[in-house]
XYZ file of C-alpha atoms in Angstrom:
339
model
C 0.000 0.000 0.000
C 2.724 2.386 0.912
C 4.560 1.686 -2.332
C 1.407 2.188 -4.465
C 0.631 5.512 -2.766
C 4.149 6.679 -3.440
C 3.789 5.798 -7.099
C 0.522 7.732 -7.323
C 2.158 10.801 -5.790
C 5.064 10.570 -8.208
C 2.812 10.162 -11.216
C 0.588 13.186 -10.459
C 3.242 15.896 -11.265
C 4.259 14.039 -14.382
C 0.645 14.016 -15.598
C 0.430 17.778 -15.022
C 3.645 18.270 -16.939
C 2.317 16.193 -19.814
C -0.892 18.228 -19.861
C 1.033 21.517 -19.849
C 3.300 20.327 -22.631
C 0.302 19.239 -24.648
C -1.394 22.590 -24.148
C 1.721 24.543 -25.183
C 2.200 22.298 -28.185
C -1.390 22.891 -29.268
C -1.017 26.664 -28.898
C 2.242 26.620 -30.820
C 0.660 24.563 -33.584
C -2.261 26.985 -33.827
C 0.132 29.960 -33.932
C 2.335 28.435 -36.612
C -0.688 27.396 -38.659
C -2.093 30.901 -38.384
C 1.173 32.451 -39.515
C 1.476 30.016 -42.409
C -2.085 30.800 -43.450
C -1.407 34.526 -43.250
C 1.851 34.203 -45.211
C 0.077 32.085 -47.818
C -2.665 34.668 -48.111
C -0.083 37.454 -48.523
C 1.749 35.405 -51.135
C -1.415 34.821 -53.138
C -2.275 38.495 -52.955
C 1.200 39.559 -54.043
C 1.277 37.120 -56.965
C -2.140 38.336 -58.103
C -0.987 41.933 -57.919
C 2.189 41.113 -59.803
C 0.195 39.299 -62.488
C -2.125 42.269 -62.895
C 0.766 44.663 -63.370
C 2.975 42.526 -65.584
C 0.236 40.731 -67.547
C 2.361 37.552 -67.612
C -0.176 35.172 -66.171
C 1.097 32.858 -63.429
C 4.291 34.278 -61.962
C 6.744 33.302 -59.270
C 7.868 35.730 -56.617
C 10.927 35.277 -54.419
C 10.888 35.274 -50.633
C 13.005 38.446 -50.575
C 10.617 40.210 -52.916
C 7.683 39.022 -50.843
C 9.191 40.462 -47.681
C 9.955 43.737 -49.438
C 6.417 44.108 -50.733
C 4.927 43.227 -47.347
C 7.142 45.892 -45.787
C 5.967 48.385 -48.412
C 2.353 47.580 -47.614
C 2.995 48.245 -43.930
C 4.722 51.515 -44.775
C 1.776 52.474 -46.985
C -0.580 51.953 -44.053
C 1.598 54.214 -41.906
C 1.693 56.852 -44.635
C -2.083 56.801 -44.904
C -2.321 57.301 -41.149
C 0.134 60.208 -41.335
C -1.842 61.757 -44.185
C -4.969 61.600 -42.060
C -3.110 63.254 -39.174
C -1.782 65.911 -41.551
C -5.267 66.617 -42.887
C -6.531 67.063 -39.344
C -3.593 69.338 -38.551
C -4.353 71.416 -41.638
C -7.860 72.094 -40.396
C -6.428 73.128 -37.021
C -3.785 75.385 -38.571
C -0.857 73.073 -37.811
C -0.928 74.207 -34.187
C 1.429 71.972 -32.156
C -0.537 70.045 -29.531
C 1.883 70.903 -26.730
C 0.888 74.561 -26.914
C -2.732 73.838 -26.118
C -1.703 71.582 -23.249
C 0.950 73.655 -21.510
C -0.659 77.075 -21.722
C 1.345 78.499 -24.623
C 1.351 82.201 -25.380
C -0.313 81.887 -28.765
C -2.408 84.931 -29.568
C -6.160 84.365 -29.803
C -6.594 87.323 -32.176
C -6.052 86.717 -35.906
C -3.340 89.064 -37.141
C -2.292 90.265 -40.564
C 1.469 89.969 -40.070
C 4.262 89.325 -37.604
C 7.490 91.185 -38.447
C 10.788 90.051 -36.980
C 13.666 92.545 -37.175
C 16.946 90.617 -37.077
C 19.385 92.435 -34.799
C 22.500 91.566 -32.830
C 24.743 92.784 -30.014
C 26.179 96.290 -30.365
C 23.358 97.503 -32.646
C 21.351 99.568 -30.162
C 21.765 102.721 -32.287
C 20.126 100.912 -35.203
C 17.282 99.737 -33.000
C 16.704 103.211 -31.556
C 16.688 104.694 -35.079
C 14.052 102.152 -36.150
C 11.966 102.913 -33.062
C 12.007 106.607 -33.938
C 11.377 106.085 -37.656
C 8.757 103.385 -38.123
C 8.463 100.910 -35.248
C 5.901 101.945 -32.629
C 6.835 101.937 -28.945
C 4.940 101.916 -25.678
C 1.154 101.920 -25.972
C 1.434 102.365 -29.748
C 2.656 98.765 -30.032
C -0.680 97.411 -28.850
C -2.524 99.952 -30.967
C -0.717 98.716 -34.094
C -1.732 95.149 -33.275
C -5.342 96.055 -32.510
C -5.973 98.456 -35.389
C -3.797 97.043 -38.171
C -3.172 93.485 -37.002
C 0.622 93.827 -37.169
C 3.164 92.698 -34.565
C 6.747 94.046 -34.735
C 9.620 92.712 -32.625
C 13.412 92.760 -32.617
C 14.854 89.245 -32.775
C 18.087 88.234 -31.068
C 19.741 85.111 -29.693
C 21.936 84.590 -26.651
C 25.634 85.073 -26.157
C 27.879 82.023 -26.496
C 28.846 82.823 -22.885
C 25.270 82.679 -21.670
C 24.484 85.302 -19.045
C 27.457 87.582 -19.734
C 27.403 91.379 -20.158
C 26.049 91.109 -23.727
C 23.004 89.166 -22.547
C 22.494 91.480 -19.591
C 22.498 94.548 -21.853
C 19.765 93.069 -24.028
C 17.742 92.018 -20.974
C 17.994 95.542 -19.553
C 16.985 97.096 -22.886
C 14.037 94.724 -23.201
C 12.830 95.577 -19.688
C 12.446 99.186 -20.820
C 11.090 98.600 -24.337
C 9.465 95.117 -24.153
C 9.889 94.804 -27.925
C 12.228 91.807 -28.246
C 11.916 88.165 -29.123
C 14.871 86.663 -27.270
C 15.663 83.174 -28.579
C 17.176 81.547 -25.498
C 18.211 78.376 -27.323
C 19.917 80.208 -30.195
C 23.536 81.409 -30.123
C 23.957 84.929 -31.494
C 26.768 84.771 -34.068
C 27.163 85.675 -37.780
C 27.526 82.050 -38.839
C 24.342 81.199 -36.938
C 22.104 83.674 -38.807
C 20.312 81.024 -40.969
C 19.452 78.963 -37.880
C 18.425 82.097 -36.006
C 16.098 83.082 -38.840
C 14.555 79.597 -38.821
C 14.125 79.793 -35.034
C 12.302 83.103 -35.445
C 9.729 81.711 -37.876
C 9.175 78.710 -35.603
C 8.695 80.952 -32.563
C 6.452 83.388 -34.424
C 4.068 80.840 -35.927
C 3.770 78.998 -32.616
C 2.949 82.157 -30.661
C 0.954 84.361 -33.051
C -1.817 83.397 -35.454
C -1.145 85.603 -38.474
C -1.728 85.522 -42.212
C 1.924 86.412 -42.950
C 5.351 86.339 -41.305
C 8.126 88.727 -42.343
C 11.871 88.913 -41.818
C 13.568 92.335 -41.901
C 17.162 93.429 -41.255
C 17.859 96.104 -38.637
C 19.220 98.520 -41.261
C 15.947 98.557 -43.230
C 13.088 101.034 -42.794
C 9.577 99.763 -43.496
C 6.450 101.616 -44.580
C 3.929 99.783 -42.401
C 0.870 101.133 -44.186
C 2.193 100.229 -47.645
C 3.208 96.762 -46.420
C -0.220 96.100 -44.921
C -2.016 97.244 -48.082
C 0.167 95.028 -50.282
C -0.241 91.946 -48.087
C -4.036 92.178 -48.154
C -3.919 91.679 -51.935
C -2.297 88.246 -51.464
C -4.532 86.796 -48.757
C -6.272 84.566 -51.297
C -3.039 82.649 -51.971
C -2.491 79.757 -49.533
C 1.290 79.410 -50.036
C 2.998 82.623 -51.043
C 6.645 83.738 -50.792
C 7.166 87.452 -51.450
C 10.402 89.340 -51.912
C 12.926 90.925 -54.221
C 13.849 87.728 -56.069
C 17.403 87.138 -57.220
C 19.827 84.396 -58.293
C 23.194 85.519 -57.012
C 26.602 84.042 -57.701
C 27.857 81.215 -55.506
C 31.367 81.954 -54.218
C 33.711 79.006 -53.650
C 36.719 81.028 -52.444
C 37.078 80.859 -48.663
C 38.501 84.385 -48.551
C 35.368 85.883 -50.103
C 32.857 87.678 -47.874
C 29.946 85.596 -49.183
C 31.769 82.240 -49.222
C 29.443 79.235 -49.546
C 30.995 76.071 -48.008
C 28.621 73.882 -50.019
C 29.132 75.692 -53.314
C 29.490 72.373 -55.172
C 25.796 71.604 -54.654
C 24.701 74.389 -56.971
C 25.957 73.096 -60.316
C 28.740 74.035 -62.706
C 27.460 77.561 -63.334
C 27.605 78.269 -59.596
C 24.404 80.281 -59.380
C 21.874 80.056 -56.605
C 18.265 79.201 -57.343
C 15.724 82.033 -57.230
C 15.211 83.286 -53.708
C 14.159 86.483 -51.972
C 16.844 88.997 -51.055
C 17.652 88.960 -47.354
C 16.852 92.620 -46.566
C 13.153 91.764 -46.308
C 10.851 88.960 -47.327
C 7.444 87.608 -46.364
C 5.844 84.181 -46.320
C 2.278 83.033 -45.710
C 1.214 81.130 -42.628
C 1.269 77.722 -44.336
C 4.968 78.125 -45.191
C 5.899 79.249 -41.685
C 4.004 76.231 -40.370
C 5.924 74.024 -42.798
C 9.189 75.321 -41.310
C 7.951 74.702 -37.775
C 6.804 71.154 -38.505
C 9.959 70.182 -40.413
C 12.493 72.169 -38.394
C 14.657 69.144 -37.565
C 15.258 68.162 -41.214
C 15.458 71.526 -42.998
C 19.011 72.184 -44.203
C 20.574 75.607 -43.683
C 23.252 77.067 -45.956
C 25.702 79.903 -45.370
C 23.044 82.631 -45.785
C 19.570 82.904 -44.326
C 17.888 84.087 -47.543
C 19.340 81.172 -49.537
C 18.313 78.736 -46.811
C 14.719 79.972 -46.861
C 14.511 79.795 -50.639
C 15.870 76.249 -50.658
C 13.049 74.987 -48.443
C 10.385 76.117 -50.912
C 11.955 74.826 -54.139
C 10.129 71.490 -54.071
C 6.816 72.832 -52.748
C 3.769 74.171 -54.524
C 4.615 77.762 -53.622
C 3.749 81.003 -55.414
C 6.959 83.047 -55.742
C 6.174 86.750 -56.093
C 8.968 88.996 -57.299
C 7.941 92.241 -55.619
C 10.019 95.238 -56.745
C 8.781 97.193 -53.724
C 10.802 94.791 -51.565
C 14.082 95.699 -53.307
C 15.010 98.043 -50.473
C 17.455 100.242 -52.379
C 15.934 103.678 -51.760
C 12.617 105.335 -51.024
C 10.371 105.826 -54.008
C 6.679 106.295 -54.637
C 4.806 103.385 -53.103
C 8.001 101.811 -51.723
C 7.617 99.397 -48.835
C 11.182 99.390 -47.532
C 14.523 101.160 -47.808
C 17.997 100.166 -46.619
C 20.025 102.793 -44.767
């Protein structure tokens, strides 16, 4: 009796093990069968598609080709999902979701234009001259936004030695004038101007809802009324890029003032593509949103105006060669003038 009881106790775990093994084997068989069925279905589908496109009747398709096509189908599904997300974003104005969640400073009022005046350290005399000539100060800043829908700000980055006397001077000036966009994550340096310009458009479109966004140098005077009147004539164009268009020479000599390190990308004739001159140019909201969305993959060249033009080459964009943006001197109906 004792021996038989011991045998029963020993056999019970083994029976459980057998049952578990049988269960796992069944599940594995079902899984493998399911995968084989799915692969067979994919293979049939792929062969049918190949036959339709080649018109060769029954065709053979390799395993490598099968895997490639299956991968393409998965990528196509992802692309369709992205297109749906993009369509939804279009309806919402491409507003980044994080702004609505973290209490961003985006203006609720629809504006006509946001103008960024590119300035740098040691240019306070230029800024003061602009404030006296055409840029409103004090209460007039809000009046310009309310009555004409135009925001104007000086744009500057930070010193490479963050927090030094250069930064403190700008902070002190801004406390008195409150008319700066200070790009904390952007180093202020001549070679950084294309990235600084890109950072401005990103900041502007994420904080103000405007029809247009403009870049101006701090040695250019702008006729605000003439600019506003001209921009209203282009509000029916969804993707517009306005400026004094040019195709300047590409300089490959390092000693030249306008040296382009990547000169070899522009062909044997060494001429840039058509782009707006850097003194002043304007883009519509959709293009500024494009820059914001694709900021991590947009290439910058040696000059900010060339960089901007390069981003729009492959897009369905209306280039407008506006002579009034060739800021050479004041004339009748002129919008800007360099000094």
